[in-house]
Coordinates of C-alpha atoms and ligand atoms in Angstrom, one line a residue:
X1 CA 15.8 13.0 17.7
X2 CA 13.3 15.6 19.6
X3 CA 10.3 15.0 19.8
X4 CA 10.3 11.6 18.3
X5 CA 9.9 9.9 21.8
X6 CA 6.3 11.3 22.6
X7 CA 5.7 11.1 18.5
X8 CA 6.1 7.0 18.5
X9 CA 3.5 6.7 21.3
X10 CA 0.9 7.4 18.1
X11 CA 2.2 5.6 15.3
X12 CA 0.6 2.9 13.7
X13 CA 3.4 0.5 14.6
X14 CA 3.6 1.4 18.2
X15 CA -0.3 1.0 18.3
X16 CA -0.3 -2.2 16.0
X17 CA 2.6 -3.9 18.5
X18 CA 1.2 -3.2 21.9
X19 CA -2.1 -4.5 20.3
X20 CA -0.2 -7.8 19.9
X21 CA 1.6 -7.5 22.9
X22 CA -1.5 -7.8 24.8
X23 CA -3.2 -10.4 22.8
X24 CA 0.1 -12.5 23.0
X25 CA -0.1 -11.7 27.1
X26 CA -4.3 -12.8 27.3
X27 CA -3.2 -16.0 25.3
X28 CA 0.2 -16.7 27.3
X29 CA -1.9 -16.5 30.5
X30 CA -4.7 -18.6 29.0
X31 CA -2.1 -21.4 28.0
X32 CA -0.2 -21.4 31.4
X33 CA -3.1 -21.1 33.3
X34 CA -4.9 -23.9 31.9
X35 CA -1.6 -26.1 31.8
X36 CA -0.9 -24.8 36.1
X37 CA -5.1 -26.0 37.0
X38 CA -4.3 -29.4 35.2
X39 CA -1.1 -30.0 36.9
X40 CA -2.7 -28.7 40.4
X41 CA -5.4 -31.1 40.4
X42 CA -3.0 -33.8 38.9
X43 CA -0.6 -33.9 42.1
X44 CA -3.4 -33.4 44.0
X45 CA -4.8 -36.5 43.1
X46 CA -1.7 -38.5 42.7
X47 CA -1.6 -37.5 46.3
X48 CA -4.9 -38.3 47.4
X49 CA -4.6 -41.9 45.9
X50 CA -1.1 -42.8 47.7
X51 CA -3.0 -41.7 51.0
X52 CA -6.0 -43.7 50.7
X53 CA -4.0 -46.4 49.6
X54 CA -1.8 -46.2 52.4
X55 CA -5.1 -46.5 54.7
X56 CA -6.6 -49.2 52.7
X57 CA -3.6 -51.1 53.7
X58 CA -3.5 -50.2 57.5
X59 CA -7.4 -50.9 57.4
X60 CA -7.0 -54.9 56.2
X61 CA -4.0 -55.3 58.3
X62 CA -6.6 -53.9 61.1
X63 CA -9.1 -56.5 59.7
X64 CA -6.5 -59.2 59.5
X65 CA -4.8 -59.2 63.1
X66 CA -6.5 -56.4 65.2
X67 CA -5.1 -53.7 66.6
X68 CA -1.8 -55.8 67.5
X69 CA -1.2 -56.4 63.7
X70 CA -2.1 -52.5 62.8
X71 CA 0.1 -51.4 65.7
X72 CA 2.8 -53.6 64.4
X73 CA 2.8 -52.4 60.9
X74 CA 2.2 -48.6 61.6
X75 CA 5.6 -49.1 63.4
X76 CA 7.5 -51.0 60.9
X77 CA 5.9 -48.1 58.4
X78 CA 7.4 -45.6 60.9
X79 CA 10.8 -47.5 60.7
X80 CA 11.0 -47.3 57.1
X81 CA 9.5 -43.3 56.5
X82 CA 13.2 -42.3 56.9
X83 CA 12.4 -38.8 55.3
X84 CA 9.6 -37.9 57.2
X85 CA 7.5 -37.7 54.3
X86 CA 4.4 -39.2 55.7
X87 CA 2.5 -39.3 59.1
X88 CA 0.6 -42.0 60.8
X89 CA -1.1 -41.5 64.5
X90 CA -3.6 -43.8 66.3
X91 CA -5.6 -42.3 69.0
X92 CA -8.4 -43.3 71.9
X93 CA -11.3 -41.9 71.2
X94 CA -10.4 -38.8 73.2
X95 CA -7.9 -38.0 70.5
X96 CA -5.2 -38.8 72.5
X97 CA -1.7 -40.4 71.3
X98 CA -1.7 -44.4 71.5
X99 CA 0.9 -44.6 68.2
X100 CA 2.8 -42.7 65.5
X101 CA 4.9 -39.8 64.9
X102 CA 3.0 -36.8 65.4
X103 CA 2.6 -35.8 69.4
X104 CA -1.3 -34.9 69.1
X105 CA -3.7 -34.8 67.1
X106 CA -4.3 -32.0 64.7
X107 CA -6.6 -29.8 66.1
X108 CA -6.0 -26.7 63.8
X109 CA -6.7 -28.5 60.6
X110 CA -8.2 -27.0 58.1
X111 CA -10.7 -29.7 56.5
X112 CA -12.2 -29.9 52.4
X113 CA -14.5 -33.3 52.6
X114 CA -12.7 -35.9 54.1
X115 CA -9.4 -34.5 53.6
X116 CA -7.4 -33.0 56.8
X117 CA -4.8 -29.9 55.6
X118 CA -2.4 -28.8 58.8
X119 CA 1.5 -28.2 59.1
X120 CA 3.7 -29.7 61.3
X121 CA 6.6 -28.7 62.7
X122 CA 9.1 -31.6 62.0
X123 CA 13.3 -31.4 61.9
X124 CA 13.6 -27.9 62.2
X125 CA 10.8 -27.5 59.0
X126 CA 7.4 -26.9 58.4
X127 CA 5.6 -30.0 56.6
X128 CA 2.5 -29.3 55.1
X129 CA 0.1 -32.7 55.1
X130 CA -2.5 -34.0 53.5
X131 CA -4.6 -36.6 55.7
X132 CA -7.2 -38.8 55.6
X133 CA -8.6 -40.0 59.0
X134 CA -11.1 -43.0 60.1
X135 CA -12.9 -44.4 63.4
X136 CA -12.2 -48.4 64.2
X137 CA -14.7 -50.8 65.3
X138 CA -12.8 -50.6 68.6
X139 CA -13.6 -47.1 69.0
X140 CA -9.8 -45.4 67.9
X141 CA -8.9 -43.3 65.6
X142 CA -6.5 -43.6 62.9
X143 CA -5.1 -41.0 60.8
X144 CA -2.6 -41.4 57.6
X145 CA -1.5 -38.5 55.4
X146 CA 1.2 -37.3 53.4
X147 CA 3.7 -34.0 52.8
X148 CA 2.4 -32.3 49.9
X149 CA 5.2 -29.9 50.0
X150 CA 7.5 -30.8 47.0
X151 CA 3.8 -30.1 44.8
X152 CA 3.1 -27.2 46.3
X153 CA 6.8 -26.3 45.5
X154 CA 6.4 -27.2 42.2
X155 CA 3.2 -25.0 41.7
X156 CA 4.6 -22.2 43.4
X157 CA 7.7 -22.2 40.5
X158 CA 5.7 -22.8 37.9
X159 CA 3.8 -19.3 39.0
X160 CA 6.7 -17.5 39.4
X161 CA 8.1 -18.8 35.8
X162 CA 4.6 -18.2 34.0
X163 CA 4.9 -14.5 36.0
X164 CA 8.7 -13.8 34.9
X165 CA 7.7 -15.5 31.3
X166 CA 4.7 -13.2 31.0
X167 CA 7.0 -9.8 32.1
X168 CA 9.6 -10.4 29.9
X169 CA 7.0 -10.5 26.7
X170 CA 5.4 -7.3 27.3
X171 CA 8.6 -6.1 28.1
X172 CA 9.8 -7.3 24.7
X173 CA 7.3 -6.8 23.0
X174 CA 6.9 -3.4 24.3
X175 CA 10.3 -2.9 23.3
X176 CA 10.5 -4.3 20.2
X177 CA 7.6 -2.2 19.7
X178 CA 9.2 1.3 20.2
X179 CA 12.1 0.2 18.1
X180 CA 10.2 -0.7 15.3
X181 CA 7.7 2.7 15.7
X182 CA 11.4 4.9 16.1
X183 CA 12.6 3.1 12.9
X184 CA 9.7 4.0 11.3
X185 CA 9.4 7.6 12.2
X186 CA 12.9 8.4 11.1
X187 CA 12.2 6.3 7.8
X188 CA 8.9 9.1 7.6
X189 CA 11.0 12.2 8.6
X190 CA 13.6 11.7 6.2
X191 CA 10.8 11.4 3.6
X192 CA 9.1 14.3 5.2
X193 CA 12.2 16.8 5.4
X194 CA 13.1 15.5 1.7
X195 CA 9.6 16.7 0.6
X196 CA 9.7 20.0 2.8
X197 CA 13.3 21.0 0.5
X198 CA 11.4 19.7 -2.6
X199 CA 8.5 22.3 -1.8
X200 CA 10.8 25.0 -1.1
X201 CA 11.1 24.9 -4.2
X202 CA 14.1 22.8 -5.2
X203 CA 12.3 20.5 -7.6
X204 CA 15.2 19.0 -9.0
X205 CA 16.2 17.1 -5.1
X206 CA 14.9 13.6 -5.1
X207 CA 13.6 11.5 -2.0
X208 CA 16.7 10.0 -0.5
X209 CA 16.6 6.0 -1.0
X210 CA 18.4 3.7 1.6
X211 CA 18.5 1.0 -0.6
X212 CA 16.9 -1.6 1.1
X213 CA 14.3 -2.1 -1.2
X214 CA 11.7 -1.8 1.5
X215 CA 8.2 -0.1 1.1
X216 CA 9.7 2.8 2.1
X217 CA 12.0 3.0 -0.7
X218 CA 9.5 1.5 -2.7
X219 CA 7.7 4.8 -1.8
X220 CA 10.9 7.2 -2.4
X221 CA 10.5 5.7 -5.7
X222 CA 7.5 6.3 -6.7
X223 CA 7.2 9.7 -5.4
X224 CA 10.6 10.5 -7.4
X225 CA 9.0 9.4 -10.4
X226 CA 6.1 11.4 -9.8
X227 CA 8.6 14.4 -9.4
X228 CA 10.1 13.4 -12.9
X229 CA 7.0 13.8 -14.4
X230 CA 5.7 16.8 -12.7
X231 CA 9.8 18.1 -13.2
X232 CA 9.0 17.4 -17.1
X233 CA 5.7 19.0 -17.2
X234 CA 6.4 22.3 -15.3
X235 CA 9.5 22.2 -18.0
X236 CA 7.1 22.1 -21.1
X237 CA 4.9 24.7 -19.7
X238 CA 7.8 26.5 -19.1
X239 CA 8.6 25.9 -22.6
X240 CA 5.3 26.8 -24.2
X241 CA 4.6 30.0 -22.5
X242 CA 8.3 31.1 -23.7
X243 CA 7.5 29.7 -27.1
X244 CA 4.1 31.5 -26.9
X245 CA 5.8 34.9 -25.5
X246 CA 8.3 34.7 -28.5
X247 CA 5.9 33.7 -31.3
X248 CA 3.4 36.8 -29.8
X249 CA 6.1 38.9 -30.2
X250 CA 7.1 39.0 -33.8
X251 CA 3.4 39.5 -35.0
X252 CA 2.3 42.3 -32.0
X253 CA 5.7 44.3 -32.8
X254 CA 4.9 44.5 -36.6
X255 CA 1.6 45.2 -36.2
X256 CA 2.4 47.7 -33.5
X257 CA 5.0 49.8 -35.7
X258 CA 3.1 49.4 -39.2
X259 CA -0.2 50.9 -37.0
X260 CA 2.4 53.8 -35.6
X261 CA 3.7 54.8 -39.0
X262 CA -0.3 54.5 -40.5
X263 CA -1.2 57.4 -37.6
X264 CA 2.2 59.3 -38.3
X265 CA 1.8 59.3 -41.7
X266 CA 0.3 61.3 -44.7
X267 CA -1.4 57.7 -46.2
X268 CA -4.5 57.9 -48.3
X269 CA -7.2 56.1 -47.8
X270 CA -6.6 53.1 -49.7
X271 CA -2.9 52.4 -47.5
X272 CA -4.6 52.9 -44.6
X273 CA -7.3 50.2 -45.1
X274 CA -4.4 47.7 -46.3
X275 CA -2.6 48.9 -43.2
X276 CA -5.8 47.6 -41.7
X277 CA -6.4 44.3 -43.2
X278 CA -2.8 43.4 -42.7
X279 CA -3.3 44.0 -38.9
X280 CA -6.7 41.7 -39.3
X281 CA -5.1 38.9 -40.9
X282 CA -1.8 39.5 -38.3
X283 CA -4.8 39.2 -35.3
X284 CA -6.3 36.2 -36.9
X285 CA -3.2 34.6 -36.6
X286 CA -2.2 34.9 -33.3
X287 CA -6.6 34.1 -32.9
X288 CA -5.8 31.3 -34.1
X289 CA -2.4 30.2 -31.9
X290 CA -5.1 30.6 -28.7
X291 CA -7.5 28.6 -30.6
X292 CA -5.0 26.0 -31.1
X293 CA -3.7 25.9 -27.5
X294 CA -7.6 26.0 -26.4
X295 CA -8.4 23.3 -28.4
X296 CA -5.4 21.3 -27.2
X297 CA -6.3 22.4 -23.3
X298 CA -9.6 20.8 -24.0
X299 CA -8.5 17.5 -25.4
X300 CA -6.1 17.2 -22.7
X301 CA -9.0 18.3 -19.8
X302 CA -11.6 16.0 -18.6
X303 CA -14.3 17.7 -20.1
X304 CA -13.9 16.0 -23.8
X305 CA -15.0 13.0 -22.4
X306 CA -17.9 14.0 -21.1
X307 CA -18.7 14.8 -24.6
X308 CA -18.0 11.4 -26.3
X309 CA -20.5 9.6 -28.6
X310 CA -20.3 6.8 -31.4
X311 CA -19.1 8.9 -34.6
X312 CA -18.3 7.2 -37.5
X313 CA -14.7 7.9 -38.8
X314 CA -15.7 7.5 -42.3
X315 CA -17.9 10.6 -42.5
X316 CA -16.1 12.8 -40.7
X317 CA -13.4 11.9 -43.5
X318 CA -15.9 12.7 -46.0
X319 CA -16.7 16.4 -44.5
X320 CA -12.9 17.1 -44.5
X321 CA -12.6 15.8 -47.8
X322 CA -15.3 17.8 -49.1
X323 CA -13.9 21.3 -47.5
X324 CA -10.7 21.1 -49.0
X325 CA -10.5 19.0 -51.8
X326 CA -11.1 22.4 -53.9
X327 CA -8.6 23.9 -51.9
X328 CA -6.1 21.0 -52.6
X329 CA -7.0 21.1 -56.5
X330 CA -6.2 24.7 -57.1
X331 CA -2.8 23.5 -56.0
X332 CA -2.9 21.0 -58.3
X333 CA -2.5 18.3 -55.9
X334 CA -5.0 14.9 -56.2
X335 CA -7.2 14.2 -53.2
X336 CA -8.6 11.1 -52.7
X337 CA -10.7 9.5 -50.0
X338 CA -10.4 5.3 -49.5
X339 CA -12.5 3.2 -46.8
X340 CA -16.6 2.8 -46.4
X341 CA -18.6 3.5 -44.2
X342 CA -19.1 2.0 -40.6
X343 CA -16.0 2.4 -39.1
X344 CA -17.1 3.5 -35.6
X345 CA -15.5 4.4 -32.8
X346 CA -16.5 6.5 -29.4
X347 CA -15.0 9.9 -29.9
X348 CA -15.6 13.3 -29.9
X349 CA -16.7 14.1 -33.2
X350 CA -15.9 18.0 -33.4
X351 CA -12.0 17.1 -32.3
X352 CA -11.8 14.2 -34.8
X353 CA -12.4 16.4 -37.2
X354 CA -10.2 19.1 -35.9
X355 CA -7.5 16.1 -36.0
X356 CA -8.3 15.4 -39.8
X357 CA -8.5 19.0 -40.6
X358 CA -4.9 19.6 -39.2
X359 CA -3.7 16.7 -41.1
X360 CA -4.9 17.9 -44.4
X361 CA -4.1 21.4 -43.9
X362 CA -0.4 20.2 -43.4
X363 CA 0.0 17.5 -46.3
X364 CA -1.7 20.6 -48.2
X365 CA 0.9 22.9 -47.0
X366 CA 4.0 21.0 -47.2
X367 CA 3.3 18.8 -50.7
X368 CA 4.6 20.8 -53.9
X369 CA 3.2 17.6 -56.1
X370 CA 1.1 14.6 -56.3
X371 CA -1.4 13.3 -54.3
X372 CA -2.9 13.2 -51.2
X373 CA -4.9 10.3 -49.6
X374 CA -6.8 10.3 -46.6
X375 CA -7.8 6.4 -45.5
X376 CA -10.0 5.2 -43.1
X377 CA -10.0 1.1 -42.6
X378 CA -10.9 -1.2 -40.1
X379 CA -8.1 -3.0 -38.3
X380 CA -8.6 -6.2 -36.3
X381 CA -10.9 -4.3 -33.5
X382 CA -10.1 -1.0 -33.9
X383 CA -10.2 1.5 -36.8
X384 CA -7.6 3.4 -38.2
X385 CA -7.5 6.9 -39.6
X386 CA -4.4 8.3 -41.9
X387 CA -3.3 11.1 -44.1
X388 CA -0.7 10.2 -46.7
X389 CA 1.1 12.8 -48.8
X390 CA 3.9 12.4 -51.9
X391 CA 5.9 15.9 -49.9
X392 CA 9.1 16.6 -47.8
X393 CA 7.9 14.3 -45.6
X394 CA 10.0 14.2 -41.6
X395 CA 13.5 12.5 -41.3
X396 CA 12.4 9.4 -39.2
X397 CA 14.4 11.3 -35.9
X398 CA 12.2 14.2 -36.3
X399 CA 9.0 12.5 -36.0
X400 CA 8.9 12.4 -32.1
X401 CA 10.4 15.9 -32.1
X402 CA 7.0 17.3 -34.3
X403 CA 4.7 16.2 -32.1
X404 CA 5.6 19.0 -29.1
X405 CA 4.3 22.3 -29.1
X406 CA 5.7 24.9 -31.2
X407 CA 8.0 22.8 -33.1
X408 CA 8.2 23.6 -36.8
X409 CA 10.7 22.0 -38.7
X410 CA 11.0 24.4 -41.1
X411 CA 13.6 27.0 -40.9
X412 CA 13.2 29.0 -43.5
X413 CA 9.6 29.6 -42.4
X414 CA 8.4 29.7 -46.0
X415 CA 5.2 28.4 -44.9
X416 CA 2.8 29.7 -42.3
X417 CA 2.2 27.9 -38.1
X418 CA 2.5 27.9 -35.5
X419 CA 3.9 24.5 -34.8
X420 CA 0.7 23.2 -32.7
X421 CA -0.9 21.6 -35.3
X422 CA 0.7 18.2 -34.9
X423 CA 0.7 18.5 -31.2
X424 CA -3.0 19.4 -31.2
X425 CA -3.7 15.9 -33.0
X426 CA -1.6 14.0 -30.3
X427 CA -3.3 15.1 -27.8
X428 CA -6.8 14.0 -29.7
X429 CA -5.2 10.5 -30.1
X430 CA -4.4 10.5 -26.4
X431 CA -7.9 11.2 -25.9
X432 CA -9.3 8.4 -28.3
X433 CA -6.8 6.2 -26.2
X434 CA -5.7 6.0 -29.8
X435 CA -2.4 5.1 -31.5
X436 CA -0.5 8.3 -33.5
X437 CA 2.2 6.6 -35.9
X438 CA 4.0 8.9 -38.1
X439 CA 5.9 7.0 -41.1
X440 CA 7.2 7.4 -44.7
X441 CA 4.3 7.9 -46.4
X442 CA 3.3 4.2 -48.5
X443 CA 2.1 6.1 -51.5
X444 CA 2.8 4.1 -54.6
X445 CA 4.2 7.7 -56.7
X446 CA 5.8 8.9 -53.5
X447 CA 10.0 8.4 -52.5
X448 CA 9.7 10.8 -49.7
X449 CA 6.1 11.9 -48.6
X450 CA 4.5 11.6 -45.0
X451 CA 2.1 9.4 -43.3
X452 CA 0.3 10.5 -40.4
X453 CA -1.8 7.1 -39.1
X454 CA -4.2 7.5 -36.0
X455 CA -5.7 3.9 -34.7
X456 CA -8.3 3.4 -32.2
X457 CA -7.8 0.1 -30.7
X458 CA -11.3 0.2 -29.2
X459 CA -14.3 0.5 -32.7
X460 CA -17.6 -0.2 -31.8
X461 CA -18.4 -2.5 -34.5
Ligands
LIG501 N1 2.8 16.4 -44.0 C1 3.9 16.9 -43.7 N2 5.0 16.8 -44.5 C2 6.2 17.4 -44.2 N3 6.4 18.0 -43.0 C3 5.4 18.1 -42.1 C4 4.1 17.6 -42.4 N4 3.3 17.8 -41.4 C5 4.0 18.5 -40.5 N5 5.3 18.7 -40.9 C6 6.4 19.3 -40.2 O1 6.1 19.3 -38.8 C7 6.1 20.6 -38.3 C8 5.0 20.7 -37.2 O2 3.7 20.6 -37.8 P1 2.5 21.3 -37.1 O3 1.3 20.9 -37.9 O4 2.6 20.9 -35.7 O5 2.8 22.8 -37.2 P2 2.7 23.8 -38.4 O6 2.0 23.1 -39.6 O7 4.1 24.3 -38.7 O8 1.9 24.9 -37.8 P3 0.3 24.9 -37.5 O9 -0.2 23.5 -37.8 O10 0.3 25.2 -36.1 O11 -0.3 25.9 -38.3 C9 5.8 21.5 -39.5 O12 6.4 22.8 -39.2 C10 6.5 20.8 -40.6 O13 7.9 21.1 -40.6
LIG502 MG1 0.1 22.2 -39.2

């Protein structure tokens, strides 16, 4: 909990709410204000009209009868204003009191056009009026006007309601803001402490999930399956470098004591230079493991890209066909190359034919008898490349297996690898965004036999 408290005063949410909070506040007091000026001027002139009415009237009875007949009905007014609510005072032209319920005249009014504004002390209150006052032909004065007390009242709650209204927003919404900003930060710190134990160096802890489904734990989620993935990769690194310790080791250690006993020894000439050319061939070998995983680092780096152009599937099948069909004939296999030309695709042209090359060498290496067919077709968009062969061919729940590096599937070891053949073509397909389907090979003479197919989704013709 420490140090969360001065924390939520910068997060987004806190920010983002008293944002709101305020825009809410400026809007609220638009609204009320706008609704408390109309309702202001409203009673105001509600007011205003009863009063001049209430003169109009006194002014015809004035007409009418005199001042007898407006004496007479400012007192039978006076009779019936039980409540007080209204004033009436004639006066000589000195100001002085002839009539009414008010002992002088105001002289402490405060005056807005015709209108009179003064307060009276009346039954133990204060009155506020509102007047309106005239001269008659026979030189008095006559003044009529109203308490505007129960409006002003009214305005005066209306303020304080708007004022209450308005504190108890900010107050919510400042509230509601910190809430939401603590929620949030403890939501972030869970994350955070569950990716400072990860970095420590337990890669196997997961983000904690509350379950919710919210984007936090839609954010747990991903981030745990990014962990799977970088879990899985670290695990096949792991895997190749013991793989490439182990496989290093065999060939350095023979090499190593067949060298020793060469320098101990009384060997002619002859023994030594076999001794020799046995530790060449040894060294090519594990030259050519490096190449392989080189090779395999560059298809799976961004560089290849960079490198792509329009090659023409077909003739990079006819260069591989060409290097080892000799090779393939002296052991007695057929070779034979099917498609036409045109089957373009964007690729990188030295890695397709490492790809092919691969291919070959292994239906070469693992076919006793028969034939081997490399085709290259166009299919729907895309072309496709494959290798078929009449040998042991791979049980259908090895084919996945084959594909990883250093897997060789056979134990015996009577044939050279290093098992990153295979691997080295996947990660070419991957590159092509191509397809790499391995399957029982469709060769009419062949019961078991492989078939390797590679198809790019994406020709260019
Ligand atoms: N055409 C095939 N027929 C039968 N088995 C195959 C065929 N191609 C590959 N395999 C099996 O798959 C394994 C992996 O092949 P991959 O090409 O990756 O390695 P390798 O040929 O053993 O060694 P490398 O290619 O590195 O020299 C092989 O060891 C072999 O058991
Ligand atoms: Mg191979």
């Amino acid at each position: 909990m420490r140090g969360i408290a001065p924390r939520f005063f910068q997060t987004t949410a806190f920010r983002l709410s008293l944002l709101y909070v305020a825009l809410f506040g400026i809007s609220m007091i638009a609204v009320l204000g706008s609704i408390y000026i109309a309702t202001v001027n409203n009673m105001i002139r509600i007011a205003d009209e009863t009063v001049e009415r209430e003169l109009d009237d006194l002014l015809l009875e004035y007409k009418r009868g005199g001042t007898r007949q407006l004496q007479k009905t400012i007192e039978s007014r006076l009779r019936g204003d039980q409540l007080g609510g209204w004033v009436y005072l004639l006066a000589d032209s000195a100001y002085r009191p002839v009539l009414g319920n008010m002992p002088s005249w105001p002289a402490q009014a405060t005056k807005t056009g015709r209108w009179l504004r003064f307060t009276l002390a009346r039954r133990k209150d204060q009155y506020t009026m509102r007047a309106l006052s005239v001269s008659l032909s026979n030189g008095q004065l006559l003044l009529v006007g109203m308490d505007i007390r129960p409006a002003e009242k009214f305005t005066d709650t209306m303020i304080k309601a708007a004022l209450w209204g308005l504190a108890l927003t900010l107050l919510l919404g400042i509230g509601g803001g910190y809430l939401m900003s603590r929620n949030m930060l403890r939501r972030i710190d869970v994350l955070n402490k569950g990716a400072e134990r990860i970095m420590r160096g337990n890669l196997s802890l997961r983000m904690p999930l509350v379950g919710s489904g919210d984007e936090f734990d839609r954010l747990a989620t991903t981030l745990n399956s990014m962990l799977n993935e970088i879990e899985r990769l670290i695990a096949s690194i792991r895997g190749v470098t013991t793989n490439l310790a182990h496989d290093m080791r065999s060939p350095l250690t023979r090499i190593k004591s067949r060298l020793e006993i060469a320098l101990t020894g009384q060997g002619d000439a002859d023994k030594l230079r076999g001794e020799i050319s046995y530790a060449i061939s040894e060294s090519d070998q594990l030259l050519a493991t490096f190449n392989a995983l080189l090779s395999i680092a560059e298809a799976e780096g961004g560089s290849a890209r960079a490198n792509m152009k329009h090659v023409d599937v077909w003739e990079v099948a006819q260069d591989v066909t060409d290097l080892y069909q000799p090779i393939a004939e002296d052991r007695g296999l057929e070779m034979e190359l099917v498609g036409g030309a045109g089957a373009v695709i964007t690729g990188h042209r030295q890695l397709l034919l490492q790809a092919l090359l691969n291919l070959v060498d292994n239906a070469i290496k693992y076919t006793k008898s028969g034939k081997i067919q490399i085709a290259v077709t166009r299919e729907n968009n895309g072309v496709s490349l494959s290798v078929s062969d009449t040998g042991s061919g791979i049980p259908a729940d090895q084919r996945a297996k084959v594909l990883e590096q250093f897997v060789r599937l056979d134990p015996a070891r009577t044939t050279r690898g290093n098992g990153l053949g295979l691997s080295l073509v996947a990660a070419i397909a991957r590159l092509h965004e191509a397809e790499m389907i391995l399957n029982h090979s469709s060769l009419p003479a062949a019961d078991t036999g492989l078939e390797v197919k590679i198809y790019f989704p994406k020709g260019t013709g």
